[in-house]
Coordinates of C-alpha atoms in Angstrom, one line a residue:
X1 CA -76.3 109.1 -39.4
X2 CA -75.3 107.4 -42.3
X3 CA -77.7 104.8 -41.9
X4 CA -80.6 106.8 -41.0
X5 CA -79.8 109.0 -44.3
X6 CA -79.7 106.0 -46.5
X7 CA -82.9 104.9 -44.5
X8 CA -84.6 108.4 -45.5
X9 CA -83.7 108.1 -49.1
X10 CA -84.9 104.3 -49.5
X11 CA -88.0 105.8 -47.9
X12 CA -88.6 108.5 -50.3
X13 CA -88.0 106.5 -53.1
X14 CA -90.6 103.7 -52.1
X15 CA -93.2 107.0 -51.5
X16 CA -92.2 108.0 -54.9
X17 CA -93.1 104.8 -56.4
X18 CA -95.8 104.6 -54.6
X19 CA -97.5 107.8 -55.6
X20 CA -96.8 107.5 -59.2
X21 CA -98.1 103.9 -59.8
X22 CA -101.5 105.1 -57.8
X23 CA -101.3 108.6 -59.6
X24 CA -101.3 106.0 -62.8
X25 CA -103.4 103.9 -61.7
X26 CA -106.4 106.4 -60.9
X27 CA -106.0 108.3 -64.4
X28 CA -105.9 104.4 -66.1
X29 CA -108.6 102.8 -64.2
X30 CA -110.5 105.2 -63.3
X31 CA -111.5 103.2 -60.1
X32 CA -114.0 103.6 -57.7
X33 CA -115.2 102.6 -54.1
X34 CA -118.0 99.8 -54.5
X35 CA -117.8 99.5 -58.2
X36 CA -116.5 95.9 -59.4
X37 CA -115.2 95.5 -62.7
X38 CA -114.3 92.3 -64.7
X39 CA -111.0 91.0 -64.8
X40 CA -108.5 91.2 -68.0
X41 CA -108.2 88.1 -69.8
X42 CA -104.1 88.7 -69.6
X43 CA -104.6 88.4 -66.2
X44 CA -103.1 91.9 -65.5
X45 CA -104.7 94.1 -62.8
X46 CA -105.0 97.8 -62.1
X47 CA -105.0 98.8 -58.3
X48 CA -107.3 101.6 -57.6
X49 CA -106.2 102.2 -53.5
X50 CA -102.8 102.1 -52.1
X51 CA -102.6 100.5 -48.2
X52 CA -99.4 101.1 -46.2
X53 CA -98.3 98.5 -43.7
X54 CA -96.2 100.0 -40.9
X55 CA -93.3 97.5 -40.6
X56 CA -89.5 97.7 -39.5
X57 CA -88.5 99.0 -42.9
X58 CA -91.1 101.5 -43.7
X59 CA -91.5 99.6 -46.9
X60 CA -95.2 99.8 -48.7
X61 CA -97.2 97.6 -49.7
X62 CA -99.4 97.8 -52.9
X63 CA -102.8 95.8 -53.0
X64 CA -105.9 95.8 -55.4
X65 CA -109.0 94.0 -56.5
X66 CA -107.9 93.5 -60.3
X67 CA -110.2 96.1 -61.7
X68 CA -110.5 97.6 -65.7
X69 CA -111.8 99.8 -67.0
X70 CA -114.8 100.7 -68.6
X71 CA -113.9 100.1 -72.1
X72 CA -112.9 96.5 -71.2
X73 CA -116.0 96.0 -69.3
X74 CA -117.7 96.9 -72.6
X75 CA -115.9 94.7 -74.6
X76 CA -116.5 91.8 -72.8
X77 CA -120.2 92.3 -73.4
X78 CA -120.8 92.3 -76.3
X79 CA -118.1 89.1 -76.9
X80 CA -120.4 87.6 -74.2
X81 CA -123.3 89.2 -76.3
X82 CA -122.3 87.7 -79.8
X83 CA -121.4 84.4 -77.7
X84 CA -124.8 83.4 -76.8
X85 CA -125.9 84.6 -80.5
X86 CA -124.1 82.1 -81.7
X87 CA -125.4 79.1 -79.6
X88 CA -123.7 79.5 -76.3
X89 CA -125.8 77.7 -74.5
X90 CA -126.4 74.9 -76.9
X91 CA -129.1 76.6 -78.1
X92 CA -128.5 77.6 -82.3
X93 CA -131.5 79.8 -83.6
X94 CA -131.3 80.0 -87.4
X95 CA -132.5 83.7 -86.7
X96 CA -129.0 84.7 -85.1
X97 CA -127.1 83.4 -88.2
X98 CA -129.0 85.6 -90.6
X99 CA -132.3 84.3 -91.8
X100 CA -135.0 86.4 -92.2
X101 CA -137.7 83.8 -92.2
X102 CA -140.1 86.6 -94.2
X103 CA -140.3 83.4 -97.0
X104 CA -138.4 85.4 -99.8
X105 CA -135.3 86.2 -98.6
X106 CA -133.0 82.7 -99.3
X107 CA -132.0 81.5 -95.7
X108 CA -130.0 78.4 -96.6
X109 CA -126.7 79.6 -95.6
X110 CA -127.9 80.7 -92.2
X111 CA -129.5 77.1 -91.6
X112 CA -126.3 76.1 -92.6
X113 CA -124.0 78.1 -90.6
X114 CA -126.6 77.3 -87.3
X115 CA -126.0 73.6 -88.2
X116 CA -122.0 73.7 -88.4
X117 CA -122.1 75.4 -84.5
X118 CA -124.5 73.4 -83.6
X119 CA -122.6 70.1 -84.8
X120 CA -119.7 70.6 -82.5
X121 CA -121.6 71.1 -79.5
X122 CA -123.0 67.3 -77.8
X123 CA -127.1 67.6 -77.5
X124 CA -127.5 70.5 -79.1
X125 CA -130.7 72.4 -80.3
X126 CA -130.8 73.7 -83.5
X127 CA -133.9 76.4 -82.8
X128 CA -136.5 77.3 -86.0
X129 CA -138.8 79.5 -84.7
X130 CA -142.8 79.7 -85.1
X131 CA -144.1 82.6 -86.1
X132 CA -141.8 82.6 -89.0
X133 CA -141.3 81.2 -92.9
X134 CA -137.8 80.5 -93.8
X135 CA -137.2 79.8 -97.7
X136 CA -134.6 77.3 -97.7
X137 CA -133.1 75.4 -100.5
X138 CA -131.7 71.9 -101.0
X139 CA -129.6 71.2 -97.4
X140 CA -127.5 68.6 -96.3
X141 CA -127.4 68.5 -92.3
X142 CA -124.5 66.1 -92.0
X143 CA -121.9 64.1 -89.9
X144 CA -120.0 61.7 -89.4
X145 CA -117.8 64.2 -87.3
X146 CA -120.7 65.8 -85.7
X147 CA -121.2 65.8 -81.6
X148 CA -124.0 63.3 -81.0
X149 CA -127.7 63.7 -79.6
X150 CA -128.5 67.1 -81.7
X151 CA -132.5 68.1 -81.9
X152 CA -133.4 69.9 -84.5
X153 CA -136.3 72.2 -83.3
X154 CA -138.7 73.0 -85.9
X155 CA -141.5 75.2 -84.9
X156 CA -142.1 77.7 -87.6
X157 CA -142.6 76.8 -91.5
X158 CA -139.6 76.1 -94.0
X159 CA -140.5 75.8 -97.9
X160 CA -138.4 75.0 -101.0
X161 CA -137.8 77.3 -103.8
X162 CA -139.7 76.8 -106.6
X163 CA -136.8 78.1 -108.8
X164 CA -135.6 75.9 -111.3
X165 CA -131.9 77.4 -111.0
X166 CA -132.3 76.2 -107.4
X167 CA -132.2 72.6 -108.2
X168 CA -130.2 72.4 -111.1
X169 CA -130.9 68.9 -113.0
X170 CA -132.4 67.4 -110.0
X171 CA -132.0 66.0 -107.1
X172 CA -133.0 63.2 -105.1
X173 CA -133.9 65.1 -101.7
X174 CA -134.5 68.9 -100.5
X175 CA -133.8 68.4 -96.7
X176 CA -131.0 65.3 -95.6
X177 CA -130.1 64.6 -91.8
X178 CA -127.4 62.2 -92.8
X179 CA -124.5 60.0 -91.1
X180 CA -125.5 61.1 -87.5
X181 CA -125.5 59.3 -83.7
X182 CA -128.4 60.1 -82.1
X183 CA -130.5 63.1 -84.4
X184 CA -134.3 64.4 -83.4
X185 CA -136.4 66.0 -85.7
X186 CA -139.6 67.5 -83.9
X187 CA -141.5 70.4 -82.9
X188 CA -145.1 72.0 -84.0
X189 CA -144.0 73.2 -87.3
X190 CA -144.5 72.2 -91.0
X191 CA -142.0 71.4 -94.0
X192 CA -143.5 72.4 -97.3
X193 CA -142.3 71.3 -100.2
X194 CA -144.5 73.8 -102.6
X195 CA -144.8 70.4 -105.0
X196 CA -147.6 71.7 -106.9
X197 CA -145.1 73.4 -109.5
X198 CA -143.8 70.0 -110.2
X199 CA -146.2 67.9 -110.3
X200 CA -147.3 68.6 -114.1
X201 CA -145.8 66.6 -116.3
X202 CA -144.4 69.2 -118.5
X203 CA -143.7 72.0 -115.5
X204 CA -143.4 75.3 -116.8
X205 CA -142.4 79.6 -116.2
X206 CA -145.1 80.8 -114.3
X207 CA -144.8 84.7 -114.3
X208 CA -146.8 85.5 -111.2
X209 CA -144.7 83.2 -109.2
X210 CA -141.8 85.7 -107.5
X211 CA -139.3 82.2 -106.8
X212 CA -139.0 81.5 -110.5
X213 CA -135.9 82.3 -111.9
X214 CA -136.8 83.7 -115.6
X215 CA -133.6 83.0 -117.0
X216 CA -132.7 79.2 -115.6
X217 CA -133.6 76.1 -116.9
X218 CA -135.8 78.1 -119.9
X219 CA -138.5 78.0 -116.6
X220 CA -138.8 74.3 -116.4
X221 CA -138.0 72.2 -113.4
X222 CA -136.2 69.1 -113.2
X223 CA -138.0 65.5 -114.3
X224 CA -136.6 64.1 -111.4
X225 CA -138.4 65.4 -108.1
X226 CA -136.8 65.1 -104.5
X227 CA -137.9 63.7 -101.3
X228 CA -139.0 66.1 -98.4
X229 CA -137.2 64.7 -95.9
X230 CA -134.4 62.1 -95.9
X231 CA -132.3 60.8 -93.3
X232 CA -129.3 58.3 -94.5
X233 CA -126.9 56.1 -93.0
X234 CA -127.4 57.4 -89.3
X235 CA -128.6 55.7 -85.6
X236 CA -130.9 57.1 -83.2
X237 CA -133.4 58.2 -85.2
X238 CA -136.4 60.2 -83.8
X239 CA -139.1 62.5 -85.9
X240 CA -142.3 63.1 -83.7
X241 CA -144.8 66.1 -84.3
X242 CA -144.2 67.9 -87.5
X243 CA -146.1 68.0 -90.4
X244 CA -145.3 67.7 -93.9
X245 CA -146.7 68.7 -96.5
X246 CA -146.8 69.6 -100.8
X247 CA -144.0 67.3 -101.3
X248 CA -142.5 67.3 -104.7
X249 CA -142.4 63.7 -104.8
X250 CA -142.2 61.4 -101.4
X251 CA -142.8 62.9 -97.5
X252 CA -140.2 61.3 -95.8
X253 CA -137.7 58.2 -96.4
X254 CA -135.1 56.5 -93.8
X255 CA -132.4 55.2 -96.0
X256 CA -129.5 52.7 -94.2
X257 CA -130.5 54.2 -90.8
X258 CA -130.8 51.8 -87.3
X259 CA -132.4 52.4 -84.0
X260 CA -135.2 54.4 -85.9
X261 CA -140.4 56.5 -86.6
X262 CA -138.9 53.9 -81.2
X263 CA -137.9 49.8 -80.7
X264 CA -138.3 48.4 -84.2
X265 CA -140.0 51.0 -85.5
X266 CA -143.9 52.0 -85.4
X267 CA -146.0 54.4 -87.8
X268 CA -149.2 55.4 -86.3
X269 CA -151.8 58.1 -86.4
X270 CA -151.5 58.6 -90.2
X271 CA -154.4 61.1 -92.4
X272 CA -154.6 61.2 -96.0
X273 CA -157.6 63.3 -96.9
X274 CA -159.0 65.5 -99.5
X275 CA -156.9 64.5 -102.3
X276 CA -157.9 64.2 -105.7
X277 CA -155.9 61.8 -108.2
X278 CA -155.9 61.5 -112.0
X279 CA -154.2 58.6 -113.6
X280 CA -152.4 57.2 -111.2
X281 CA -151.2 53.9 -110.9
X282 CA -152.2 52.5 -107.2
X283 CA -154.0 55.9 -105.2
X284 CA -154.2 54.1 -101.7
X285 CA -151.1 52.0 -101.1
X286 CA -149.4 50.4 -98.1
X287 CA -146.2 48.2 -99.2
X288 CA -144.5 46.9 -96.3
X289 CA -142.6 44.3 -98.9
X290 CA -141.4 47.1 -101.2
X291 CA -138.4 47.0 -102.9
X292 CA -137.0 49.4 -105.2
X293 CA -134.1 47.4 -106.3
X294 CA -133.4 43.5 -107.0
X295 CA -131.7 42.1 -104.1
X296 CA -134.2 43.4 -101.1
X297 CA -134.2 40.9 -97.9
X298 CA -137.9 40.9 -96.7
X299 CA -137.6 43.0 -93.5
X300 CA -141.6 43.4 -93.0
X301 CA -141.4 43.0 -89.2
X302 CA -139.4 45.9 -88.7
X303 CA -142.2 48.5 -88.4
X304 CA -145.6 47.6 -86.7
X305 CA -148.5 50.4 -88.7
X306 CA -151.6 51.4 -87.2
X307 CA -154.6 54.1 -87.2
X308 CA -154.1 55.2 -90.8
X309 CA -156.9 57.3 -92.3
X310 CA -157.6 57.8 -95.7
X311 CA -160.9 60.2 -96.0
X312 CA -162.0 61.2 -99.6
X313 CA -160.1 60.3 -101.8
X314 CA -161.3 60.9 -105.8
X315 CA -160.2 60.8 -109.3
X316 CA -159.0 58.0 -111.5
X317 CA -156.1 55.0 -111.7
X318 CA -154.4 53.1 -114.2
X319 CA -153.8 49.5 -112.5
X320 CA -155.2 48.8 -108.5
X321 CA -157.4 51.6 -107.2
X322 CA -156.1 50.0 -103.0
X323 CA -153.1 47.5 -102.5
X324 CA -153.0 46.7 -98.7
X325 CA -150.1 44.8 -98.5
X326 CA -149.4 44.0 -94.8
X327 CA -146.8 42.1 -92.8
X328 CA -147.4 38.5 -91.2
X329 CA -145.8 39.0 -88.3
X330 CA -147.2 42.6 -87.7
X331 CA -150.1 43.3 -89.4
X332 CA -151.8 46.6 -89.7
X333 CA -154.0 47.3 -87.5
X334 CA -156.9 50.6 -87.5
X335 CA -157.0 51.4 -91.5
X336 CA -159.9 53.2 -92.2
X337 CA -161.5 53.9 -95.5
X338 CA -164.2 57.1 -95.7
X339 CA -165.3 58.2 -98.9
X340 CA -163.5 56.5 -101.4
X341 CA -164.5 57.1 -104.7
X342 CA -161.6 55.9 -108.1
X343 CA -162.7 55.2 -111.4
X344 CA -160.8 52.8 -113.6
X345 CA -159.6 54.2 -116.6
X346 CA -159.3 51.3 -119.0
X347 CA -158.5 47.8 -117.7
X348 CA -157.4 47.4 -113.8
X349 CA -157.2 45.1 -111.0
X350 CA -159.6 44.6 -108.1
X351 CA -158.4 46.2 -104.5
X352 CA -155.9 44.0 -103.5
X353 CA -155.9 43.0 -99.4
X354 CA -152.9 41.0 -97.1
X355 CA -153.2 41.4 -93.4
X356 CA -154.6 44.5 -93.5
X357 CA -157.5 45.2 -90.5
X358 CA -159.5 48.2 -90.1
X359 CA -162.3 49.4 -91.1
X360 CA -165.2 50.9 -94.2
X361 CA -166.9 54.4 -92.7
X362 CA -168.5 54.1 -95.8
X363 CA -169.4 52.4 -98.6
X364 CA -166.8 52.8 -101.8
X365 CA -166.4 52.9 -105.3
X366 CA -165.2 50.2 -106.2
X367 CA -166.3 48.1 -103.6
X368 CA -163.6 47.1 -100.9
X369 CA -164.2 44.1 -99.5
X370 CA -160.9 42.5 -98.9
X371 CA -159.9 44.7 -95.4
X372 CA -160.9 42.7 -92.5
X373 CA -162.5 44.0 -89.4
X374 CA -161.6 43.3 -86.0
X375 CA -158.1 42.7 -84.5
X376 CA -155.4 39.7 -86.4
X377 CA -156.1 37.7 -82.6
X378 CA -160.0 37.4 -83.7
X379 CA -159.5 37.8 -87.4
X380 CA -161.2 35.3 -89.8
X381 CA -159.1 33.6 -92.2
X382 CA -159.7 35.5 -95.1
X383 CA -156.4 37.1 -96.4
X384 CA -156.8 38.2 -100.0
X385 CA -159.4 39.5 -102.3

């Protein structure tokens, strides 16, 4: 009797237990038959039945599907919510960090801040939306200690302040991709650098313009204007689709880069049309030996140049109104001159032609007579004018 006594009361005890951890249990979880919930992180559960097993003992035996409640289930969510927000999926849109992209509202921080998650995540996608204008100011997207293989998407509009107080005493580029493995610039949508402000000599306040900062700079902008788009010391360099456009001083410049424009490098598919010029030193230009300092190696071969356009072009230069200047080993190929029409002002030099093949749609003022027609395998030897 003894034993069967002490039996009874081990038994009570485990139904005891029993009741109060599923009494606990259904006030807690609030469980329910069919609904499944998502685990803790802590990797605690709540058990919403009880299941006896009939053994020797009489003990119980408590089993559960790990299910929380509600409040959890909301919580993880919206973490899952802010997650994808902020580039989950590889995907960074500048939207989700902030930017209004209404083209007043200063969204350089959140291209910023969609750059820095984007950086440590391998082949990511920075996302700039179409349908949008973002206002952004000067920008350094930069490495070295960036994940590799990142595209930058750009499919709506981004445009640079016209604030003086925005670009202090000057800088030498608005928007830098620099010190990166692998980096893609490309998309249907268009980087505006609003150059017309600088490209006075003397730029000054303009009241009706809402960027201007009254009080900076006494309304003036820096003498030294920026490039659009520069990309420095990186490899794997690829910019296909974009446009750009009102650039305070040069489109685009690759500056210590490798592995860059595919192979060795090709420009192509090139319009410069309805621009009017006054005073300037060479309008119509191709350089392929330029050198802006005094030790450059003569790397003409490295990009091959083909079907560039320029259609009306007016106004007046100082020194060569066209200066072709071509590489021997890849010439250019598919220039085509359309309306032309530059007055000299003062003394100047004739057009000036080296391995340059295209093409007059009409005749010019002055007379260009130096670009040779056909291809450089049928091209007469005529090299210079």
């Amino acid at each position: 009797m003894e034993m069967g006594g002490k039996n009874l009361k081990c038994l009570a005890t485990i139904a005891f237990i029993c009741a109060f951890v599923w009494s606990f249990s259904l006030q807690n979880c609030q469980a329910r038959e069919g609904k499944h919930w998502a685990h803790r992180k802590t990797g605690g559960y709540c058990h919403g039945r009880i299941h006896r097993d009939r053994g020797g003992s009489g003990s119980s035996r408590l089993t559960g599907s790990g299910h929380v409640g509600s409040e959890d289930v909301v919580g993880a969510s919206l973490a899952s919510k802010g997650d994808a927000s902020k580039g989950g999926s590889g995907n960074f849109n500048v939207l989700d960090f902030g930017a209004k992209g209404d083209g007043r509202a200063d969204d350089t921080k959140a291209f910023q801040a969609a750059w820095e998650s984007a950086c440590s995540v391998e082949k990511s996608t920075v996302e700039v939306p179409s349908g949008s204008e973002f206002l952004v100011g000067p920008i350094s997207f930069s490495g070295p200690n960036c994940k590799p293989n990142i595209v930058f998407q750009l499919d709506g509009k981004i445009i640079a302040p016209t604030s003086p107080s925005a670009w202090g005493s000057g800088l030498l580029q608005w928007i830098e991709f620099t010190k990166l493995k692998g980096i893609t610039v490309k998309g249907t949508g268009t980087i505006d650098g609003q150059g017309s402000v600088w490209w006075n000599d003397s730029p000054t306040y303009d009241p009706t313009d809402e960027n201007l900062d009254k009080e900076s700079s006494g309304g003036k902008l820096p003498s030294t204007k920026p490039t659009a788009l520069r990309f420095y010391g990186s490899d794997g360099v690829t910019v296909s689709g974009i446009t750009i456009q009102n650039s305070q001083q040069a489109h685009l410049k690759f500056d210590s880069c490798t592995s860059v424009q595919g192979g060795s490098g090709l420009v192509q598919g090139i319009l410069f049309s309805n621009i009017q010029v006054s005073d300037v030193k060479t309008p119509i230009m191709i350089d392929q030996y330029y050198c802006d300092g005094g030790s450059c190696h003569n790397g003409s071969s490295a990009v091959a140049i083909s079907g560039v356009n320029y259609v009306n072009i007016r106004g007046t230069y100082t020194s060569t109104p066209v200066h072709l200047a071509c590489s021997d080993s890849l010439p250019c190929t598919g220039v085509t001159l359309d309306t032309i029409q530059l007055e000299g002002s003062g003394r100047s030099n004739e057009p000036f032609c080296w391995k340059a093949y295209g093409e007059l749609k009409t005749s010019t003022v002055p007379a260009i007579d130096c670009l040779q027609s056909g291809n450089p395998g049928k091209a007469q030897a005529h090299d210079s004018c």
